[in-house]
mmCIF file of C-alpha atoms in Angstrom:
data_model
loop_
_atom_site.group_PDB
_atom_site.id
_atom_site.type_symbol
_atom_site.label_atom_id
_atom_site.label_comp_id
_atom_site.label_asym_id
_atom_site.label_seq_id
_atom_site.Cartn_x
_atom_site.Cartn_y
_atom_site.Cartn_z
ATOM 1 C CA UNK A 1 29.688 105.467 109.153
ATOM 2 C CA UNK A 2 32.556 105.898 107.296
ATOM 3 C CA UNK A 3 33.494 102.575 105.623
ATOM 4 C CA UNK A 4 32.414 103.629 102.251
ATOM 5 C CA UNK A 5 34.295 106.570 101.747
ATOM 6 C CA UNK A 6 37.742 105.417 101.580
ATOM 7 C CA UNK A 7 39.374 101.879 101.862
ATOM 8 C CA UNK A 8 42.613 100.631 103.659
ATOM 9 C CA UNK A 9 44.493 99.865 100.128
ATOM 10 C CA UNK A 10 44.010 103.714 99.617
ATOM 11 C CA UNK A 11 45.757 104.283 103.314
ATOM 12 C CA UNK A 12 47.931 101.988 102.850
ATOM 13 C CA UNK A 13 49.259 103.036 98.965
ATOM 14 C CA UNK A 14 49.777 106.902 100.629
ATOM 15 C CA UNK A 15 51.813 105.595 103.406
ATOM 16 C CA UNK A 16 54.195 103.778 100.718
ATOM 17 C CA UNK A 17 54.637 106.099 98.535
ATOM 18 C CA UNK A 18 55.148 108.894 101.650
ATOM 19 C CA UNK A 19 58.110 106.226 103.006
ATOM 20 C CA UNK A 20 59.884 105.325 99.738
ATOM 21 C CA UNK A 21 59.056 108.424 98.222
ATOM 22 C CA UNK A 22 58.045 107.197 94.783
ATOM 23 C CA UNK A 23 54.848 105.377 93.298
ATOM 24 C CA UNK A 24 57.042 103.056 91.494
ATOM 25 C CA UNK A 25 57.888 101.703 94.781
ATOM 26 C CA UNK A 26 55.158 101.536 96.365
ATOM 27 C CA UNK A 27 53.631 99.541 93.345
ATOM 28 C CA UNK A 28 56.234 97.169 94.156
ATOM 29 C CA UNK A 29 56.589 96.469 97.861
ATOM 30 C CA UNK A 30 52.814 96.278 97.545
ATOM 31 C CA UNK A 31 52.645 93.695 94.706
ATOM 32 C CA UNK A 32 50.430 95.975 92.330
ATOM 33 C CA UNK A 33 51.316 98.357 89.166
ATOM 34 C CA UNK A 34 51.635 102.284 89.418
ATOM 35 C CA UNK A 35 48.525 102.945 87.737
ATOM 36 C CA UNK A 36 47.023 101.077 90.494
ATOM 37 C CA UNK A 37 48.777 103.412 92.566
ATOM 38 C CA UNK A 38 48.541 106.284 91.169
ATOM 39 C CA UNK A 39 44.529 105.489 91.041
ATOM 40 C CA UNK A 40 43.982 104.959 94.847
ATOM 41 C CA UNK A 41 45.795 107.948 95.711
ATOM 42 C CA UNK A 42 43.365 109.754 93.012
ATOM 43 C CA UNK A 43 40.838 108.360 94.647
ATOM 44 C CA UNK A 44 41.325 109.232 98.465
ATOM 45 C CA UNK A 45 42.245 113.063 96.765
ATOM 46 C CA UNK A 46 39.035 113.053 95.520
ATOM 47 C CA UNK A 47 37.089 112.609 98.172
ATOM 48 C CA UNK A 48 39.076 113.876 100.690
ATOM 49 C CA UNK A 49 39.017 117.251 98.239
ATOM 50 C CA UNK A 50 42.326 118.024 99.015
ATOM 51 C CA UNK A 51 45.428 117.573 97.222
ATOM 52 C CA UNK A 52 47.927 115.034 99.577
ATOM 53 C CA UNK A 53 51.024 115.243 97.518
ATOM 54 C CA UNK A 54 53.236 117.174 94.910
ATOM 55 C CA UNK A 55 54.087 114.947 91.927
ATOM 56 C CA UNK A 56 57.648 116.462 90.874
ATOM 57 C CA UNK A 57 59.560 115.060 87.690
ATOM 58 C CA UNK A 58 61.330 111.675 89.434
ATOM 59 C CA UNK A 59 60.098 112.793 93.192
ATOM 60 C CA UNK A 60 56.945 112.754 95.311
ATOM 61 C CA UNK A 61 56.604 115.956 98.357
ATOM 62 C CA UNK A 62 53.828 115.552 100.464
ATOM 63 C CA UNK A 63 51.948 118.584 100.910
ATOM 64 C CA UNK A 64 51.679 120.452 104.651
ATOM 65 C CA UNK A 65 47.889 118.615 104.603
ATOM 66 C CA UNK A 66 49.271 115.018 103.182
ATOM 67 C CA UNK A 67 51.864 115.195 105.860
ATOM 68 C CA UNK A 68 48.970 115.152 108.615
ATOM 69 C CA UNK A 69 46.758 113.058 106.690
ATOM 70 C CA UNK A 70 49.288 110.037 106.304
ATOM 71 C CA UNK A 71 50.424 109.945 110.035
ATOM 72 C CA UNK A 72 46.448 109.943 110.501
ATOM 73 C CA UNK A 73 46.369 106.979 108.030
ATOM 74 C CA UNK A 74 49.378 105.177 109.992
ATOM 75 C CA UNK A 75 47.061 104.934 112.674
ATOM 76 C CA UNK A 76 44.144 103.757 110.915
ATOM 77 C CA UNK A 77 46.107 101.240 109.454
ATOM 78 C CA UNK A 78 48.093 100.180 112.745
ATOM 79 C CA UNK A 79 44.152 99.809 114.508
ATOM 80 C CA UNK A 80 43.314 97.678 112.058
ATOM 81 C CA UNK A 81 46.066 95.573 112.604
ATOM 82 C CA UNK A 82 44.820 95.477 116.140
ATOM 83 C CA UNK A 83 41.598 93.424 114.940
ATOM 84 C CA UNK A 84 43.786 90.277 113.861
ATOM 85 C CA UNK A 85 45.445 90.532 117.285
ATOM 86 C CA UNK A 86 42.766 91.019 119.473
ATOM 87 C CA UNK A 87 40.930 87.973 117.570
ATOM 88 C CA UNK A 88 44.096 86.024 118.103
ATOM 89 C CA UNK A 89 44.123 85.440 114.085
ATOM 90 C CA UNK A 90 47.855 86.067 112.797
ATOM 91 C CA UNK A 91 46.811 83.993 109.953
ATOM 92 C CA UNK A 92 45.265 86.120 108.547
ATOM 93 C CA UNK A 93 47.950 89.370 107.672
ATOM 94 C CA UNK A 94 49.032 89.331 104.377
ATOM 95 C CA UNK A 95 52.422 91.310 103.669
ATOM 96 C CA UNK A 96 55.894 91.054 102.669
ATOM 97 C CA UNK A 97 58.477 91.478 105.408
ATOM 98 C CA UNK A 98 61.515 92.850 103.342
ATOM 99 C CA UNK A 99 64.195 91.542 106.231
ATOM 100 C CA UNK A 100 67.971 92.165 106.277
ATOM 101 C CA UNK A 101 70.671 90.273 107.870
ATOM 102 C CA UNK A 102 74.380 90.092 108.154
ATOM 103 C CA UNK A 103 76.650 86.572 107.415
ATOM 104 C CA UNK A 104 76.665 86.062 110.846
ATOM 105 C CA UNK A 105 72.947 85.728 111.131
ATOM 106 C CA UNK A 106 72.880 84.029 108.038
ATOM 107 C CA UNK A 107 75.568 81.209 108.924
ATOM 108 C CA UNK A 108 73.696 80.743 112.796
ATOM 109 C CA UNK A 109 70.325 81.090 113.632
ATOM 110 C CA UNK A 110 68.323 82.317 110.374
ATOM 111 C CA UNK A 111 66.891 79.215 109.688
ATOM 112 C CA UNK A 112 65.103 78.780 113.003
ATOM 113 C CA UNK A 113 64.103 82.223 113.279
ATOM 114 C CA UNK A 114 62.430 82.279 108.930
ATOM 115 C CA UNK A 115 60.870 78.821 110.768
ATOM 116 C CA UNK A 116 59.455 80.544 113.658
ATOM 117 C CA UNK A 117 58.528 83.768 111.841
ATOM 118 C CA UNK A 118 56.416 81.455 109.251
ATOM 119 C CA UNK A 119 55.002 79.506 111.903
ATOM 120 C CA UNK A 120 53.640 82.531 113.622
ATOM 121 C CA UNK A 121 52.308 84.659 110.869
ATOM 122 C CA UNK A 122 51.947 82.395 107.743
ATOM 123 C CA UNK A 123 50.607 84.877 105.449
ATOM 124 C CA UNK A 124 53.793 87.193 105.563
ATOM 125 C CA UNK A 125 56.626 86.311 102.819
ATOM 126 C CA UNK A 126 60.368 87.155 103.327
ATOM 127 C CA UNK A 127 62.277 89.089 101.164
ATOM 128 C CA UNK A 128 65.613 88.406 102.509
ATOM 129 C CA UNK A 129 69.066 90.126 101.648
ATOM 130 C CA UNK A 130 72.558 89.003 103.260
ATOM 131 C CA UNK A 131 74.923 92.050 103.339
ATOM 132 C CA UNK A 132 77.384 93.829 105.635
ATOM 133 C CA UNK A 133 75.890 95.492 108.285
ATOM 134 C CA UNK A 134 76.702 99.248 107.115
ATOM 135 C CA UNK A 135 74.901 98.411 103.852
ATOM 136 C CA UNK A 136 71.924 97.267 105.431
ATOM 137 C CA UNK A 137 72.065 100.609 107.728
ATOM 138 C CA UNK A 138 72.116 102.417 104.689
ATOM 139 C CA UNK A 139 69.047 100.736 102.764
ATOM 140 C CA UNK A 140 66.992 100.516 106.690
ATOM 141 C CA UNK A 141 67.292 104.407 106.813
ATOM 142 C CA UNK A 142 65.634 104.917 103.365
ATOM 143 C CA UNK A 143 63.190 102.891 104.415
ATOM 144 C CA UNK A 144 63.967 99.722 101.675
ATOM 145 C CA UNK A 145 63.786 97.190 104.082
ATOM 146 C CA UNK A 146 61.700 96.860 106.986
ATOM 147 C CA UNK A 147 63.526 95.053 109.385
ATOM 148 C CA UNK A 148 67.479 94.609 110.017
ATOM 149 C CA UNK A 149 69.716 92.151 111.746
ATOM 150 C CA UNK A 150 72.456 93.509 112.202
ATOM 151 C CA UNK A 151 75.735 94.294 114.259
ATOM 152 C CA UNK A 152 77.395 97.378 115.809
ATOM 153 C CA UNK A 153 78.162 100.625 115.088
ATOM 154 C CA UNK A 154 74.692 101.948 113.177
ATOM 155 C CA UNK A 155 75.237 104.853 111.804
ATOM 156 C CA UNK A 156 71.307 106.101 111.647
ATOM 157 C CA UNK A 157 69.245 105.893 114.783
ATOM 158 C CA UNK A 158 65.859 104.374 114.678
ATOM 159 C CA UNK A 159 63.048 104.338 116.507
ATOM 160 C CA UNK A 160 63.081 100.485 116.997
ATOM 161 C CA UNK A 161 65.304 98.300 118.203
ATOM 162 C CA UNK A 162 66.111 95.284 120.419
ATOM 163 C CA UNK A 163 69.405 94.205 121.295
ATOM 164 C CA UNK A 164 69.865 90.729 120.642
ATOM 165 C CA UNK A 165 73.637 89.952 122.187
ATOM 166 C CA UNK A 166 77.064 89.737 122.072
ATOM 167 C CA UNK A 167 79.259 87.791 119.677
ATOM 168 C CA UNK A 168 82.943 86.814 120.714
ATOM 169 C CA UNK A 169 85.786 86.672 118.040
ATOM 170 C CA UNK A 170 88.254 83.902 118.083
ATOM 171 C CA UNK A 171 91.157 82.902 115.868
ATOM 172 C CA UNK A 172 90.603 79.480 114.496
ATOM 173 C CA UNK A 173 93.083 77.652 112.069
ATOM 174 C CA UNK A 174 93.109 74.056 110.816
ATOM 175 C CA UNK A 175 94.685 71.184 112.833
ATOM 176 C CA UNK A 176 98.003 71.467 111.261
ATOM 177 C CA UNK A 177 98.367 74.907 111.390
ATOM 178 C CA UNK A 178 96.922 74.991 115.191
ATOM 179 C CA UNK A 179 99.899 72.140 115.854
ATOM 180 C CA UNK A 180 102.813 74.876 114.390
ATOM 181 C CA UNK A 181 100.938 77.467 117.445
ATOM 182 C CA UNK A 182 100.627 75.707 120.422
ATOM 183 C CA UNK A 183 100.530 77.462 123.613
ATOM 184 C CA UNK A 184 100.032 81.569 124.231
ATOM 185 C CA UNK A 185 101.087 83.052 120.642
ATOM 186 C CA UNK A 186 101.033 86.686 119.764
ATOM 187 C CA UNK A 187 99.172 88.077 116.630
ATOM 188 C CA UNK A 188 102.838 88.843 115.517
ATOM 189 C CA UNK A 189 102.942 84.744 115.436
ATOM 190 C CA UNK A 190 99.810 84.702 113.567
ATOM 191 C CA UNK A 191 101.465 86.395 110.607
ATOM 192 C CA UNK A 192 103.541 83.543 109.617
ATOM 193 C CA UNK A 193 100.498 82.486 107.603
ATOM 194 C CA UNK A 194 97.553 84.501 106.258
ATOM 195 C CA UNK A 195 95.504 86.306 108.317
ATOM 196 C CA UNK A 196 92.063 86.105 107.187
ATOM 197 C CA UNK A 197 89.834 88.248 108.138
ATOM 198 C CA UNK A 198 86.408 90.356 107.506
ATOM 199 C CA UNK A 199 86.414 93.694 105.493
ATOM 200 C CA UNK A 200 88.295 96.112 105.735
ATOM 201 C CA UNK A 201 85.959 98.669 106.744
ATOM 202 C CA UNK A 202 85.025 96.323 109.530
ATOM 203 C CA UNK A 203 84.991 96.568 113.587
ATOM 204 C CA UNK A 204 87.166 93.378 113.897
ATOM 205 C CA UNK A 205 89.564 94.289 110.618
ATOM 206 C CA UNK A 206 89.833 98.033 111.990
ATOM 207 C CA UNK A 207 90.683 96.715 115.386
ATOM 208 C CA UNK A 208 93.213 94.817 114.467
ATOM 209 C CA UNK A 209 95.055 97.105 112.069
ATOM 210 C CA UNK A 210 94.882 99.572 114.885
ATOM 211 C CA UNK A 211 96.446 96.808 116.978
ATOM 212 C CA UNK A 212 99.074 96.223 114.178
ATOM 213 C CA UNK A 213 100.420 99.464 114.111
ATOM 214 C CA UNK A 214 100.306 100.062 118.141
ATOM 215 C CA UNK A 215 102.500 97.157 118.083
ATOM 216 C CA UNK A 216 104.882 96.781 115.284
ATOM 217 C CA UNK A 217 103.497 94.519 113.427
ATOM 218 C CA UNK A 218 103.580 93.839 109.705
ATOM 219 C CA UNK A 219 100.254 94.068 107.652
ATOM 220 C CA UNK A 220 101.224 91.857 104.497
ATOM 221 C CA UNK A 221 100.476 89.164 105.319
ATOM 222 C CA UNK A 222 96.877 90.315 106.618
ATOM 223 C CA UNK A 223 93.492 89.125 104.038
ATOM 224 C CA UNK A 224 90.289 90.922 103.966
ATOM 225 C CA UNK A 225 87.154 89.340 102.713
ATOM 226 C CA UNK A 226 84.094 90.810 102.660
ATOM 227 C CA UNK A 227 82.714 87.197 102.843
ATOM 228 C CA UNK A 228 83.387 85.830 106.565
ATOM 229 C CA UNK A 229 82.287 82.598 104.831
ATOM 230 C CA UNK A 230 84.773 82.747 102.613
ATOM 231 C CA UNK A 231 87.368 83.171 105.545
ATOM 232 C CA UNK A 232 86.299 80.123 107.265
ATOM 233 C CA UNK A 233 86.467 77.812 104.452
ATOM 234 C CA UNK A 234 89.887 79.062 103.505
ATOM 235 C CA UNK A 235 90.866 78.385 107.210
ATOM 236 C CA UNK A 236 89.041 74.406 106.710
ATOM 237 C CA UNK A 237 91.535 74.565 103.508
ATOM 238 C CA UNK A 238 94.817 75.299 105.541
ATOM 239 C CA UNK A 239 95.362 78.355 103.676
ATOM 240 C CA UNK A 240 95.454 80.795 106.981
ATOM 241 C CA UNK A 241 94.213 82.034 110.386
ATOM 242 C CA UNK A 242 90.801 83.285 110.920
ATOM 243 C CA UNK A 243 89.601 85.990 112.844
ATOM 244 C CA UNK A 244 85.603 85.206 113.032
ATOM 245 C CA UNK A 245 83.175 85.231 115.028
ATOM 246 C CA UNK A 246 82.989 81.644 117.277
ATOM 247 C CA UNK A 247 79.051 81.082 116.601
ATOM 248 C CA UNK A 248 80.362 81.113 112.841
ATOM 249 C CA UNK A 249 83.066 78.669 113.490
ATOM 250 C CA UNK A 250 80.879 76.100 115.966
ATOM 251 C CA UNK A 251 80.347 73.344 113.389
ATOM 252 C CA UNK A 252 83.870 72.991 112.357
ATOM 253 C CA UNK A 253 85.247 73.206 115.643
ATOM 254 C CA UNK A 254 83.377 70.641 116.685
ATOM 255 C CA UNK A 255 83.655 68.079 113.799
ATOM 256 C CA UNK A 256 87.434 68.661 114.387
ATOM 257 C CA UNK A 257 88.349 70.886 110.722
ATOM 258 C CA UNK A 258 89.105 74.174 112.923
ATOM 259 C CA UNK A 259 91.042 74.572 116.378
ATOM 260 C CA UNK A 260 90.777 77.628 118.305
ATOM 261 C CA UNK A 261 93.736 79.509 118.815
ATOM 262 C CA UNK A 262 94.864 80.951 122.278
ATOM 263 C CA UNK A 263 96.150 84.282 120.888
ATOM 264 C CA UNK A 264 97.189 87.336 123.540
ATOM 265 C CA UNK A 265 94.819 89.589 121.678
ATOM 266 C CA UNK A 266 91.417 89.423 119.894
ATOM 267 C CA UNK A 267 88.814 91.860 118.353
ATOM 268 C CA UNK A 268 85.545 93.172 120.690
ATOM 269 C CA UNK A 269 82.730 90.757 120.478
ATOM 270 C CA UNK A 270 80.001 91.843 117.977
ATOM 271 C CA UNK A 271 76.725 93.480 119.195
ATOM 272 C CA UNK A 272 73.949 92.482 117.499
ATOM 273 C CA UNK A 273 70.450 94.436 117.775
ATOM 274 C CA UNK A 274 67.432 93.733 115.480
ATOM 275 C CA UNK A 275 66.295 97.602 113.969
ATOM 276 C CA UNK A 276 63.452 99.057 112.540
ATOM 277 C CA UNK A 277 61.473 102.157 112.112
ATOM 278 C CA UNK A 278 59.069 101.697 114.444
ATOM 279 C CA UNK A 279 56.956 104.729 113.882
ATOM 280 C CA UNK A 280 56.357 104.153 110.656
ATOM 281 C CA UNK A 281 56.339 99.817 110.158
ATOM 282 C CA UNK A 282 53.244 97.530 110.572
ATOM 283 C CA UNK A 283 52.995 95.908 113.696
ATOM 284 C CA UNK A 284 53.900 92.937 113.229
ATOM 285 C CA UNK A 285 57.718 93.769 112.079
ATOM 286 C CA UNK A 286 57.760 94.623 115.721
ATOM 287 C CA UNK A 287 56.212 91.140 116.787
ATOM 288 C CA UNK A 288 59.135 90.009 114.145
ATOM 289 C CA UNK A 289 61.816 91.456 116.268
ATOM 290 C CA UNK A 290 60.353 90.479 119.339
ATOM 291 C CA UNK A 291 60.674 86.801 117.990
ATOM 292 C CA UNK A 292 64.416 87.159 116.748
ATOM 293 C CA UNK A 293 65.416 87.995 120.626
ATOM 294 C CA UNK A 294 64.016 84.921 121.246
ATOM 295 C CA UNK A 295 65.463 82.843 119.093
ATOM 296 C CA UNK A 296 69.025 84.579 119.278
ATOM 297 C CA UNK A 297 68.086 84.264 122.899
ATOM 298 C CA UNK A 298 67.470 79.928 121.959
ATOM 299 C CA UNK A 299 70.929 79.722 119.753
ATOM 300 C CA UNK A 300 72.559 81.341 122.841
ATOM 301 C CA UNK A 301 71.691 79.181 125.743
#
């Protein structure tokens, strides 16, 4: 038997520092120091009598032998994730799910789903960032967070990924406003007030711009935020129109502070996919994707 020779912490640091390329990384997704690091690779070198990696001045290269050895160790480490399934004990992983969402997910259905996910495996902790979805793409591809939530277009492919719906746009305004734009307007009519709207960067912002110039239609009066938050209380405030998504607006419509208004044009819904590397996660980020479907799937219905 093998059991003595190496241990899973010694797997597990190589995979880390392999992904995020640095042992001052790895020390802190797993919760330890870089000497502690730097020791268990040591250690696995040593008796494995080969070296696994190139320490360069700021980077880590894995050699053409490390490169074998840690997609050998992803497997290790994903079968012994298969243990706690198989014995039906979710209980008992121990990680850190770094997750990362857009606004939208953040003003909807997060709760429920950090809820669900803590139900279900209440040994993993959440480290949670809220940011636009090309940010997130950016950090998911260098492998900073585990686990996205995020909307349409990616601009890296991964491996893993489950598409969790469509989001409709509406315009929504406050009563008083709404009463000045009864009946079919045009986004031409919208521009009598602000037009708030997400970044500009954005599907819905680019849309519309696009739409703006097609048609003939001044741009002044037209308010980016990167915040759709921000957009919808301005809206509650009187101080404009809102493009946003309707999931984001559903409270306020229905207490009465927002009115949806008929316009002759609106942005593409949103498509919304939870992502992840799924050669190269645990398991259970998988399982953790798996349960936002259903829980978009919930909100939804």
């Amino acid at each position: 038997m093998i059991g003595h020779i190496f241990t899973l912490k010694q797997l597990e640091a190589l995979v880390w520092v392999a992904d995020l390329g640095s042992f001052r990384k790895a020390a802190a997704h797993l919760n330890t120091t870089q000497p502690n690091i730097s020791a268990r690779i040591a250690g696995l070198e040593a008796t494995l009598g080969t070296v696994l990696m190139q320490r360069d001045a700021g980077s880590v290269r894995l050699t053409e032998k490390g490169e074998e050895i840690v997609q050998a160790a992803r497997r290790v480490l994903r079968q012994s994730e298969d243990l706690i399934t198989i014995a039906e004990r979710p209980d008992l992983m121990q990680d850190r799910l770094r997750l990362g969402v857009t606004e939208l997910i953040a003003g909807t259905w997060l709760h429920p789903y950090l809820r669900k996910l803590k139900e279900t495996y209440p040994g993993i902790s959440v480290e949670l960032t809220v940011d636009l979805s090309r940010n997130l793409d950016r950090v998911l591809s260098s492998h900073a967070l585990d686990l996205t939530i995020q909307t349409a277009p990616f601009a890296s492919p991964v491996p893993g990924a489950i598409a969790l719906g469509d989001y409709p746009y509406g315009w929504v305004a406050d009563p008083t406003i709404a009463a000045a734009l009864s009946g079919k307007v045009t986004v031409a009519d919208l521009t009598a007030f602000n037009v708030l709207t997400h970044a500009r960067h954005t599907q819905s912002f680019v849309e519309l711009a696009e739409h703006a110039d097609t048609t003939g239609i001044a741009k002044a009066r037209f308010v980016p935020s990167s915040s759709l938050s921000s957009c919808l209380q301005m809206a509650v405030e009187g101080m404009g129109v809102a493009l946003v998504p309707l999931a984001m607006a559903e409270r306020d419509i229905t207490a009465g502070r927002l009115v949806v208004i008929d316009a002759d044009w609106i942005a593409r819904p949103l498509q919304v996919a939870a992502r992840f590397h799924a050669d190269k996660v645990a398991g259970y980020v998988a399982q953790a994707a798996q349960i936002a479907a259903e829980i978009a799937e919930m909100y939804r219905t």
